[in-house]
Tab-separated table of C-alpha atoms in Angstrom:
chain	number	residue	atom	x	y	z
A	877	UNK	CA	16.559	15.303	-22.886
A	878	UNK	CA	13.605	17.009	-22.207
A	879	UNK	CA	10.296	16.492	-23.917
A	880	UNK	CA	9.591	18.327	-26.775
A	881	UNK	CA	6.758	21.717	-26.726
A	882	UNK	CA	3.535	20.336	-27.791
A	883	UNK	CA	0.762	22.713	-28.825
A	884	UNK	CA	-1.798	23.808	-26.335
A	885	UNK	CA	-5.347	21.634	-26.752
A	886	UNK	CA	-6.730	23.352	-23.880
A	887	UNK	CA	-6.501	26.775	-25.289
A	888	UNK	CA	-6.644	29.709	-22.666
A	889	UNK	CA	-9.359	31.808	-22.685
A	890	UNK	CA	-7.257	35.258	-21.484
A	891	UNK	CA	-5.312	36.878	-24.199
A	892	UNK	CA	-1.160	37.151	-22.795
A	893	UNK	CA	-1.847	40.562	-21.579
A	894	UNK	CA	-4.318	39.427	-19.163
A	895	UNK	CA	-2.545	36.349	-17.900
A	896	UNK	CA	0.149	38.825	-16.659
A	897	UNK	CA	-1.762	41.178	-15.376
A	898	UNK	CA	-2.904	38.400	-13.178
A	899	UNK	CA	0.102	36.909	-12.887
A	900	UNK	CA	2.991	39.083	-12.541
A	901	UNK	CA	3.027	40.119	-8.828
A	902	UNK	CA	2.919	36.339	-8.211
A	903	UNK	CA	6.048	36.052	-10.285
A	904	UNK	CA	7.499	39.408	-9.102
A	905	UNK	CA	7.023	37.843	-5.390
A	906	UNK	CA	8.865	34.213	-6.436
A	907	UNK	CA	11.919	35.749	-7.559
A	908	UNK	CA	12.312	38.609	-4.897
A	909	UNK	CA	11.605	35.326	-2.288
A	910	UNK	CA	14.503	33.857	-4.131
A	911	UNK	CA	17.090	36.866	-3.980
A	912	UNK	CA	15.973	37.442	-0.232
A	913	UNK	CA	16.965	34.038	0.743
A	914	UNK	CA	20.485	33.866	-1.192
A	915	UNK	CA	21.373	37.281	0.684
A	916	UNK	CA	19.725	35.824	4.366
A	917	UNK	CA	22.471	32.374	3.582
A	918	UNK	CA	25.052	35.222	2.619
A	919	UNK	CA	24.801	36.761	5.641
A	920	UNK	CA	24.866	34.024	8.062
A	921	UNK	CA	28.725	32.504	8.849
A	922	UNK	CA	30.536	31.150	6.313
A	923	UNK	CA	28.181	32.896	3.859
A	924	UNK	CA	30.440	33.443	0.611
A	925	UNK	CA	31.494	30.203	0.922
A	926	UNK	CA	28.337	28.122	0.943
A	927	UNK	CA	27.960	29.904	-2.704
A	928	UNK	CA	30.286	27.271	-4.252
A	929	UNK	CA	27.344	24.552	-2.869
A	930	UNK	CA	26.562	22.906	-6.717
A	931	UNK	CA	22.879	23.049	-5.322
A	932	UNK	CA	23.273	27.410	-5.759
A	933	UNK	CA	25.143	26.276	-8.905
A	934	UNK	CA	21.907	24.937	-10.567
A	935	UNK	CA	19.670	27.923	-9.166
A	936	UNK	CA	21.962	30.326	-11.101
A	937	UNK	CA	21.819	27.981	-13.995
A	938	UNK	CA	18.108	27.722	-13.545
A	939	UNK	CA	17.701	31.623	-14.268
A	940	UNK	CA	19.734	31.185	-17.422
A	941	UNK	CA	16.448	29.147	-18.335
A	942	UNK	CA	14.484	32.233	-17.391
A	943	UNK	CA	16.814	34.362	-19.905
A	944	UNK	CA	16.905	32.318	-23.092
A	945	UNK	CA	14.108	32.711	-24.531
A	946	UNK	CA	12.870	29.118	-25.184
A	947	UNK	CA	9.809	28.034	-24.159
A	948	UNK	CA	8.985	24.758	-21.705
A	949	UNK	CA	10.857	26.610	-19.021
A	950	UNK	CA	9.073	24.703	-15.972
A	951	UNK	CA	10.226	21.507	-18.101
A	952	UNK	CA	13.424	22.543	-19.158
A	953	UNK	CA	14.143	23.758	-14.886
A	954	UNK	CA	12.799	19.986	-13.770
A	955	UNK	CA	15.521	18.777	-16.364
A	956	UNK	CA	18.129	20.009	-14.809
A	957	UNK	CA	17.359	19.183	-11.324
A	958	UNK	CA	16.981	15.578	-12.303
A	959	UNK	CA	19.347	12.765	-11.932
A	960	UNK	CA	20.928	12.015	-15.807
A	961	UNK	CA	18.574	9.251	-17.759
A	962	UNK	CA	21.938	7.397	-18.238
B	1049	UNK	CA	-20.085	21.001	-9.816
B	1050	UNK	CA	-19.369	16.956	-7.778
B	1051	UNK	CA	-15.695	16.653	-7.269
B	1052	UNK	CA	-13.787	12.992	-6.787
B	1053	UNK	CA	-10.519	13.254	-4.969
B	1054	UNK	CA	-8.568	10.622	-6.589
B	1055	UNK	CA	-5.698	10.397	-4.176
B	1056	UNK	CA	-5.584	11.397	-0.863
B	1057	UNK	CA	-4.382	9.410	2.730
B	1058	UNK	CA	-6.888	10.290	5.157
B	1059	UNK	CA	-5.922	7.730	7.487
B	1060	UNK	CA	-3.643	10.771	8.039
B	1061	UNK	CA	-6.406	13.268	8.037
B	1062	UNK	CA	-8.507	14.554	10.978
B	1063	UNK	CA	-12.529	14.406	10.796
B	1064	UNK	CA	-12.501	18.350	9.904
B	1065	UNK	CA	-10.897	17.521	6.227
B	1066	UNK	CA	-13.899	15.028	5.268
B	1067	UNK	CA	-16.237	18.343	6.745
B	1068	UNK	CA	-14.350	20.719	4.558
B	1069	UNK	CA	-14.068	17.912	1.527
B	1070	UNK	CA	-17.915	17.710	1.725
B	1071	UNK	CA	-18.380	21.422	2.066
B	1072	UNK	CA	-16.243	21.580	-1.182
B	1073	UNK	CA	-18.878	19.320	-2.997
B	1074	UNK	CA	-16.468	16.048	-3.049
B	1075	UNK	CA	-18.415	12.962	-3.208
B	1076	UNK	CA	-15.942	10.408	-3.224
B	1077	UNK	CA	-12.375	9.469	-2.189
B	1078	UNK	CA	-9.263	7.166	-2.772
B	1079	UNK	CA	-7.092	6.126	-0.490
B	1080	UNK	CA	-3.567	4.038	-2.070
B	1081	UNK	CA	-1.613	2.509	0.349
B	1082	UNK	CA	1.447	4.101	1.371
B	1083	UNK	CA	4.123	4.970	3.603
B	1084	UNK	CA	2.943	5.643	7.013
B	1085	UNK	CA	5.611	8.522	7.676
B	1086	UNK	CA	7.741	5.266	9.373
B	1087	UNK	CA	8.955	1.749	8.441
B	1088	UNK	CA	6.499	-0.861	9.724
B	1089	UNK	CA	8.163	-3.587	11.555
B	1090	UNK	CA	6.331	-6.509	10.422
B	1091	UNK	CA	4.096	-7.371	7.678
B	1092	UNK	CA	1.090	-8.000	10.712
B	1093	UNK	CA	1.383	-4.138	10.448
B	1094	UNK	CA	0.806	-3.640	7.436
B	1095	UNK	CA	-2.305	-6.438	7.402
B	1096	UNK	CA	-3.212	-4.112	9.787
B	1097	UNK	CA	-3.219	-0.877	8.006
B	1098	UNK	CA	-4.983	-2.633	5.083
B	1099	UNK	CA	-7.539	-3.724	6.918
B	1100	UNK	CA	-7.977	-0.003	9.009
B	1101	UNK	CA	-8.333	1.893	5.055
B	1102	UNK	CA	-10.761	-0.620	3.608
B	1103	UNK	CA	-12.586	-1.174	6.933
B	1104	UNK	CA	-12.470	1.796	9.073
B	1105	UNK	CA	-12.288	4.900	6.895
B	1106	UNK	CA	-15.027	4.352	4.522
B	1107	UNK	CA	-17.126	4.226	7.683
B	1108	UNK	CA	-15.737	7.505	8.817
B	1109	UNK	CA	-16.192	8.777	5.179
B	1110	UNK	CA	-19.804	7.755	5.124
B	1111	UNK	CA	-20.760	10.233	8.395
B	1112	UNK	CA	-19.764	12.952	5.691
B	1113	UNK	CA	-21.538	11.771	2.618
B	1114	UNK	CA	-18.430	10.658	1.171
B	1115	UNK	CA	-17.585	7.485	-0.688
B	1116	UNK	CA	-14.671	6.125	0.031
B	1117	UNK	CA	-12.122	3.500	-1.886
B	1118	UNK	CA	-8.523	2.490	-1.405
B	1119	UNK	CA	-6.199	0.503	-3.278
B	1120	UNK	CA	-3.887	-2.263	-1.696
B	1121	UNK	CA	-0.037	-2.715	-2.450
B	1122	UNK	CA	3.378	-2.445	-0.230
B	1123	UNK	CA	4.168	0.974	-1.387
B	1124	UNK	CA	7.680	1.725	-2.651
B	1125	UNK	CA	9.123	3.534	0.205
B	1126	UNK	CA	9.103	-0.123	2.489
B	1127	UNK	CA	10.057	-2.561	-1.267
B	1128	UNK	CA	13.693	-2.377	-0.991
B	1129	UNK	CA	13.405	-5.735	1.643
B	1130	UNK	CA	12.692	-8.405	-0.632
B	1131	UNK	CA	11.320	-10.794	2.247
B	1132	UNK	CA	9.330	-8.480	4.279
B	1133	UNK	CA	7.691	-6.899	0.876
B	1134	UNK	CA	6.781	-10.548	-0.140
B	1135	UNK	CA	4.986	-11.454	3.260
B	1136	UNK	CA	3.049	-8.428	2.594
B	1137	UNK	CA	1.930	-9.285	-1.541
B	1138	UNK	CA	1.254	-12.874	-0.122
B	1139	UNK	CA	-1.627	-11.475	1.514
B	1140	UNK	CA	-2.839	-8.807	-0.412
B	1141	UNK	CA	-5.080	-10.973	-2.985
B	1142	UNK	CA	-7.343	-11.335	0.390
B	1143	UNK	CA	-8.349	-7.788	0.405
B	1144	UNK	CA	-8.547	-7.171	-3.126
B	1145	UNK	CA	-12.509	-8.697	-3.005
B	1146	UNK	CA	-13.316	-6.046	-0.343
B	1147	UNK	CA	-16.083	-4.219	-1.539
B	1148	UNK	CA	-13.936	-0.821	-1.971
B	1149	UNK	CA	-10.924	-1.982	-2.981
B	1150	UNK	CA	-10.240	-0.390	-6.388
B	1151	UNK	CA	-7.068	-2.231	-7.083
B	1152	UNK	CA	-2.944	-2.198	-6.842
B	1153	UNK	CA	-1.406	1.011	-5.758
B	1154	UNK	CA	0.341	3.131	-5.024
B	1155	UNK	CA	3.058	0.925	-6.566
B	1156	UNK	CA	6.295	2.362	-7.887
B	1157	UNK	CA	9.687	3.622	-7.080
B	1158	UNK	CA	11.313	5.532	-4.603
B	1159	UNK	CA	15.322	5.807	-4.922
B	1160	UNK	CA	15.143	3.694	-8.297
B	1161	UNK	CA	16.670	0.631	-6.361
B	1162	UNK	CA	17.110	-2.650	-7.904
B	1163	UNK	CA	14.486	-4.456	-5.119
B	1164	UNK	CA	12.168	-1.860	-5.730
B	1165	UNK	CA	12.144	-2.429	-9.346
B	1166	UNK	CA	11.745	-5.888	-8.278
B	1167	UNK	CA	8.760	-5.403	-5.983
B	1168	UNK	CA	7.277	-3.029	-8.704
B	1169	UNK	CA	7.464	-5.832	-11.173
B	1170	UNK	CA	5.835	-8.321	-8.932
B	1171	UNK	CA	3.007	-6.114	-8.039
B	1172	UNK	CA	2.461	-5.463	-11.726
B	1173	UNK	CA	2.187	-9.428	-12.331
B	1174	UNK	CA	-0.689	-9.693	-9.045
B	1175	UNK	CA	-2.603	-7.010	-10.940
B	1176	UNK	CA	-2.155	-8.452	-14.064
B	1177	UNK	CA	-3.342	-11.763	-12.370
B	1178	UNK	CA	-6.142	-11.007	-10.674
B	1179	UNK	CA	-7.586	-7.728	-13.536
B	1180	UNK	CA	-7.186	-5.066	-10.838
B	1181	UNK	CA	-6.173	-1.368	-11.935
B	1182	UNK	CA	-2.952	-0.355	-10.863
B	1183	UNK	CA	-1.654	2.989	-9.601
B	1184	UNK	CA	1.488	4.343	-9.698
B	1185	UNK	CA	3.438	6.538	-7.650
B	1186	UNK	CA	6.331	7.710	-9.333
B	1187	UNK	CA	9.514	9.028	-7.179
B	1188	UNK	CA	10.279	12.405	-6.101
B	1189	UNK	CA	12.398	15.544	-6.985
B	1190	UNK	CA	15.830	14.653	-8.777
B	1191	UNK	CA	14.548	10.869	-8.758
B	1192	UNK	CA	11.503	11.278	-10.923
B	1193	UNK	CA	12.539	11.529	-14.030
B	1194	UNK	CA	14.821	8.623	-14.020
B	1195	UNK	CA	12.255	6.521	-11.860
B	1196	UNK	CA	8.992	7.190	-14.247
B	1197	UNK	CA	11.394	6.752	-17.378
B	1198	UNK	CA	12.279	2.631	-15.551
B	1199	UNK	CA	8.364	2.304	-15.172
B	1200	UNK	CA	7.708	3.312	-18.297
B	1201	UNK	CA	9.776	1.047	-20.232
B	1202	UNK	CA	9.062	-1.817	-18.233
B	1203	UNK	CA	5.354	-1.694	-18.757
B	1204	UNK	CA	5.439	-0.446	-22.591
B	1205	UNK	CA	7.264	-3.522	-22.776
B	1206	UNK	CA	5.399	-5.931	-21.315
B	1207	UNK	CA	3.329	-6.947	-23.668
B	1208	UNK	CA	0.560	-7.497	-21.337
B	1209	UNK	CA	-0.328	-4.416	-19.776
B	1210	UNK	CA	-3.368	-2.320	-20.949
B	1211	UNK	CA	-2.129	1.006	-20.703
B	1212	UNK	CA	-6.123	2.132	-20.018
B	1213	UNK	CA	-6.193	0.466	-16.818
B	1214	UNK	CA	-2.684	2.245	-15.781
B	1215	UNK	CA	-2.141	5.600	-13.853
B	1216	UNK	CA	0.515	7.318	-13.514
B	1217	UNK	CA	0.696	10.080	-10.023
B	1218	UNK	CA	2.474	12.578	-9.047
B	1219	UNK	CA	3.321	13.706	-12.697
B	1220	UNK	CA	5.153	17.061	-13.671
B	1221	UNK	CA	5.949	18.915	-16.841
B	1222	UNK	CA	9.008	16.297	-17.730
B	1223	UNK	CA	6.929	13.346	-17.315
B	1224	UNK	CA	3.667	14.288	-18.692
B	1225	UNK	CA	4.675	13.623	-22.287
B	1226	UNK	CA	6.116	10.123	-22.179
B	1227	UNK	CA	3.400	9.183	-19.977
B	1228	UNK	CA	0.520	10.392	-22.394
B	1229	UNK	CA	2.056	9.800	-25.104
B	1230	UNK	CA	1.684	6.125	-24.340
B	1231	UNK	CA	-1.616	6.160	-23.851
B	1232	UNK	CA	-1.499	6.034	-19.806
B	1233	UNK	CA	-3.481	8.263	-17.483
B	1234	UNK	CA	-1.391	11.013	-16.217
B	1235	UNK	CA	-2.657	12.024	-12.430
B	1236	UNK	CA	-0.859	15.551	-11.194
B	1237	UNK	CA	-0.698	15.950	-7.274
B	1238	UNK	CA	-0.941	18.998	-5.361
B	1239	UNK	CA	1.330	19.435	-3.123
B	1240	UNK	CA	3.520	22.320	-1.655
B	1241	UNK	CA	7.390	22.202	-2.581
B	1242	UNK	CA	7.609	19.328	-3.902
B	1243	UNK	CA	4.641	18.348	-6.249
B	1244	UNK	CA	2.623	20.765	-8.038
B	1245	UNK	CA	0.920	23.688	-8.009
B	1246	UNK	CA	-2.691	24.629	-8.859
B	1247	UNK	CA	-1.368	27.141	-11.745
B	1248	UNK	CA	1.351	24.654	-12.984
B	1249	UNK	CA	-1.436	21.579	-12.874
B	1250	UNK	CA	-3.822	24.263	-15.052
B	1251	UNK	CA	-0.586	25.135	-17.513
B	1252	UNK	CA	-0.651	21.119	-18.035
B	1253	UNK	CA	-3.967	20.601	-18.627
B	1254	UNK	CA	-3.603	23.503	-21.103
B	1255	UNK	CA	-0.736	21.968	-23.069
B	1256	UNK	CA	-1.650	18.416	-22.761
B	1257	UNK	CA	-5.328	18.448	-22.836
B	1258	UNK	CA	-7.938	16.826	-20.865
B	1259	UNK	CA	-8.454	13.241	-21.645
B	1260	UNK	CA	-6.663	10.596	-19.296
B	1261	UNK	CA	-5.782	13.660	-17.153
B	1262	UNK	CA	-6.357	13.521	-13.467
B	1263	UNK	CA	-5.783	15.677	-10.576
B	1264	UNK	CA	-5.311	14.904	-6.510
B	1265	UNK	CA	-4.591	16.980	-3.665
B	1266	UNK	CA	-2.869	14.431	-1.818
B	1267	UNK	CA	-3.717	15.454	1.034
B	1268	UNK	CA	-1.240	13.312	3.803
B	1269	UNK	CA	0.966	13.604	6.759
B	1270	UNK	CA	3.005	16.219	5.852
B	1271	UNK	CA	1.971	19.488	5.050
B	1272	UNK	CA	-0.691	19.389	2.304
B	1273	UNK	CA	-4.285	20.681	2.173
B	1274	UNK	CA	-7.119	18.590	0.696
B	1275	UNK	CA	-8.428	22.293	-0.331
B	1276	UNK	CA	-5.789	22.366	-3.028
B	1277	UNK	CA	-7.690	20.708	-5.434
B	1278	UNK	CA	-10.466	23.138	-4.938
B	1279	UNK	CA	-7.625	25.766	-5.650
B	1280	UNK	CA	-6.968	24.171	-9.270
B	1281	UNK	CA	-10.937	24.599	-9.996
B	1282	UNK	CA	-10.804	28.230	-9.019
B	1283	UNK	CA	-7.812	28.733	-11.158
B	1284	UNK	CA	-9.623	27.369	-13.976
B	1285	UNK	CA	-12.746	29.726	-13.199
B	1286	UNK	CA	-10.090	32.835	-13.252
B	1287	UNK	CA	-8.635	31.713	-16.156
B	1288	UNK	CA	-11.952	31.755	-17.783
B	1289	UNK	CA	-12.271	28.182	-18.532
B	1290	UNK	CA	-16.099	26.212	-19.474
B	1291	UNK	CA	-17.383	24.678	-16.035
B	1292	UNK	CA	-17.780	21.761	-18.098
B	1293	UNK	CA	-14.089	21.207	-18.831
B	1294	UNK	CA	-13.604	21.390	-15.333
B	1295	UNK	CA	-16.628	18.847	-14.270
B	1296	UNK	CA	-14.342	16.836	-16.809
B	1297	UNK	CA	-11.326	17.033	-14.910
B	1298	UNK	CA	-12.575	16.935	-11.552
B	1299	UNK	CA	-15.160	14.557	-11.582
B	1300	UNK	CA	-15.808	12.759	-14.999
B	1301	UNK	CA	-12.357	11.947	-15.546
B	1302	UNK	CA	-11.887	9.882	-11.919
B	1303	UNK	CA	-15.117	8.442	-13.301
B	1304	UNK	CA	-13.843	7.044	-16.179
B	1305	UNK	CA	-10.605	5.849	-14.713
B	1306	UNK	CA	-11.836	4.394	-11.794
B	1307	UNK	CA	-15.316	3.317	-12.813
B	1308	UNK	CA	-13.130	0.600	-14.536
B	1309	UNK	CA	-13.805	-1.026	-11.565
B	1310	UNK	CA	-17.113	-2.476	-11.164
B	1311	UNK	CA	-17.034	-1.718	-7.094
B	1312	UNK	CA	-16.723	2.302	-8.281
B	1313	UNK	CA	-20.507	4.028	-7.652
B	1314	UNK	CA	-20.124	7.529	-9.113
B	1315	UNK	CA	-20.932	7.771	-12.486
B	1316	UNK	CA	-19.773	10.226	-15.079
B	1317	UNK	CA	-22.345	13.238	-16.278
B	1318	UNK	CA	-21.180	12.758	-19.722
B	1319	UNK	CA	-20.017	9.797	-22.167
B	1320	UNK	CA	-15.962	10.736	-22.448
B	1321	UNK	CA	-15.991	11.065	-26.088
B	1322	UNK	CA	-18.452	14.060	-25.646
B	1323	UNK	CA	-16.458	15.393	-22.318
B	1324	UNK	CA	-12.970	15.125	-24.213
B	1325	UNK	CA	-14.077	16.965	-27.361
B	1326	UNK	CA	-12.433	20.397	-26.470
């Protein structure tokens, strides 16, 4: 279960706009590393098959973190590539 | 601004890091006892290695103006044999008088293995005996959660156990809470893949605040930069943070925590109530 959001007591200085305008070629450059290697294992032999590997399974799911709008992402993507509590 | 690096291995380290770490305005160091990259073969080696971090480095430290302290334990990585883990805590209490010996660490877990639980437990009574500090390491990747979640309810448990004089390392964002919330210190590592990053250590800080919060570079055998920490600062300065929320991070906070210990020097700048009050 992951924890639950708590609210910022460090408060950033930079309004959002500013944090990504510092931030988003950094975050542009993490995901195209990402799609760069999944085509480099694609290509290499055996490629389509090493896509049923569970460990691409929780990447994928990872980027369904990206796309639902919650927040705690970084907490919610450790989550799911820990062991279960139980 | 002083720094304190609260947890690094420099046994690992060449002569260069202590140049750059002075360079970088760090004035002290800790060293926890860990895995030396292999298993030891006999406790002797470990006696050893106790002896070469409370001995030998602060010497080496000293060329460069740095202070440094270690803490004594058989880490977790080397717990899962019961016998050879108990030859080593039957001679620890001899090096915990040393005069730079800030306590037990880095205790903890590894796979989450029954004898490591074990071990953990044990170490956590020969702090508890002898009022040392203990640090923690808590396990890696997939591991973590699980691991820190064992510790965790062992020691709120205990009945004993001042969570003030109890750190957890290595924590991430699905740690941080339970640890905090307890009233523990909370130390973040830097460290590439695996650990942290400076941005990600900043984002906690943000959301969790400042007080009980530490951060280490880690700097060890594998690949890892001491200069990491000094990345965190600078990505405080660019977020526009006060200098003197980072003088509490950096330097004031190891203060508090460690200057627990009598055998600590550094001192902080500011009483913590004052430094916490964001």
């Amino acid at each position: 279960m992951a924890n639950t959001p708590t609210k910022p007591v460090l408060a950033s200085p930079r309004t959002a706009e500013k944090l990504l305008d510092i931030y988003f070629l950094d975050m542009r450059s993490a995901l195209l590393e990402t799609a760069a290697t999944l085509d480099r294992i694609e290509r290499a032999e055996n490629g389509s098959d090493i896509f049923r590997d569970p460990r691409i399974g929780k990447l994928v799911e990872a980027c369904e973190i990206l796309k639902d709008g919650k927040k705690n992402r970084a907490e919610q993507f450790l989550v799911l590539f820990s062991d279960p509590l139980e | 601004m002083k720094v304190i690096e609260p947890h690094i291995h420099m046994i690992a380290r060449t002569t260069q890091d202590y140049e750059r770490m002075v360079r970088m305005h760090t004035v002290a160091c800790c060293e926890p006892a860990f895995w030396a990259g292999y298993d030891r073969t006999s406790s002797q080696a470990f006696f050893d290695y106790f002896t070469h971090i409370s001995e030998f480095e602060p010497t080496r430290a000293a060329q460069y103006q740095i202070e440094h302290y270690c803490w004594i334990c058989i880490n977790p990585k080397e717990a899962d044999d019961l016998v050879l883990a108990r030859e080593v805590i039957s001679f620890i209490p001899e090096f915990l008088h040393k005069p730079t010996v800030l306590g037990i660490g880095e205790i903890g877990l590894n796979l989450n293995t029954v004898n490591e639980m074990t071990i953990f437990q044990e170490q956590v009574e020969l702090a508890l005996k002898y009022e040392q500090l203990i640090w923690i390491h808590t396990p890696h990747l997939k591991d973590k959660l699980k691991g820190t979640r064992m510790m965790l309810d062992y020691l709120k448990g205990h009945g004993k156990v001042n969570p003030e004089k109890v750190c957890f390392d290595h924590c991430e964002e699905h740690t941080l809470k339970m640890i905090v919330d307890a009233g523990f210190w909370a130390a973040m590592t830097i460290y590439p893949v695996t650990k942290n990053s400076p941005p990600r250590v900043v984002d906690a800080l943000e959301t969790y605040g400042i007080d009980h919060m530490l951060v280490d570079a880690s700097g060890d055998w594998g690949p890892s930069d001491p200069g990491t920490l000094h990345d965190a600062i600078f990505e405080m300065k660019k977020r526009g943070h006060k200098e003197e929320h980072m003088e509490t991070v950096f330097y004031n906070n190891p203060c508090y925590f460690l200057g627990q210990c009598k055998k600590f020097r550094p001192s902080p700048s500011l009483p913590k109530e004052k430094a916490w009050a964001v």
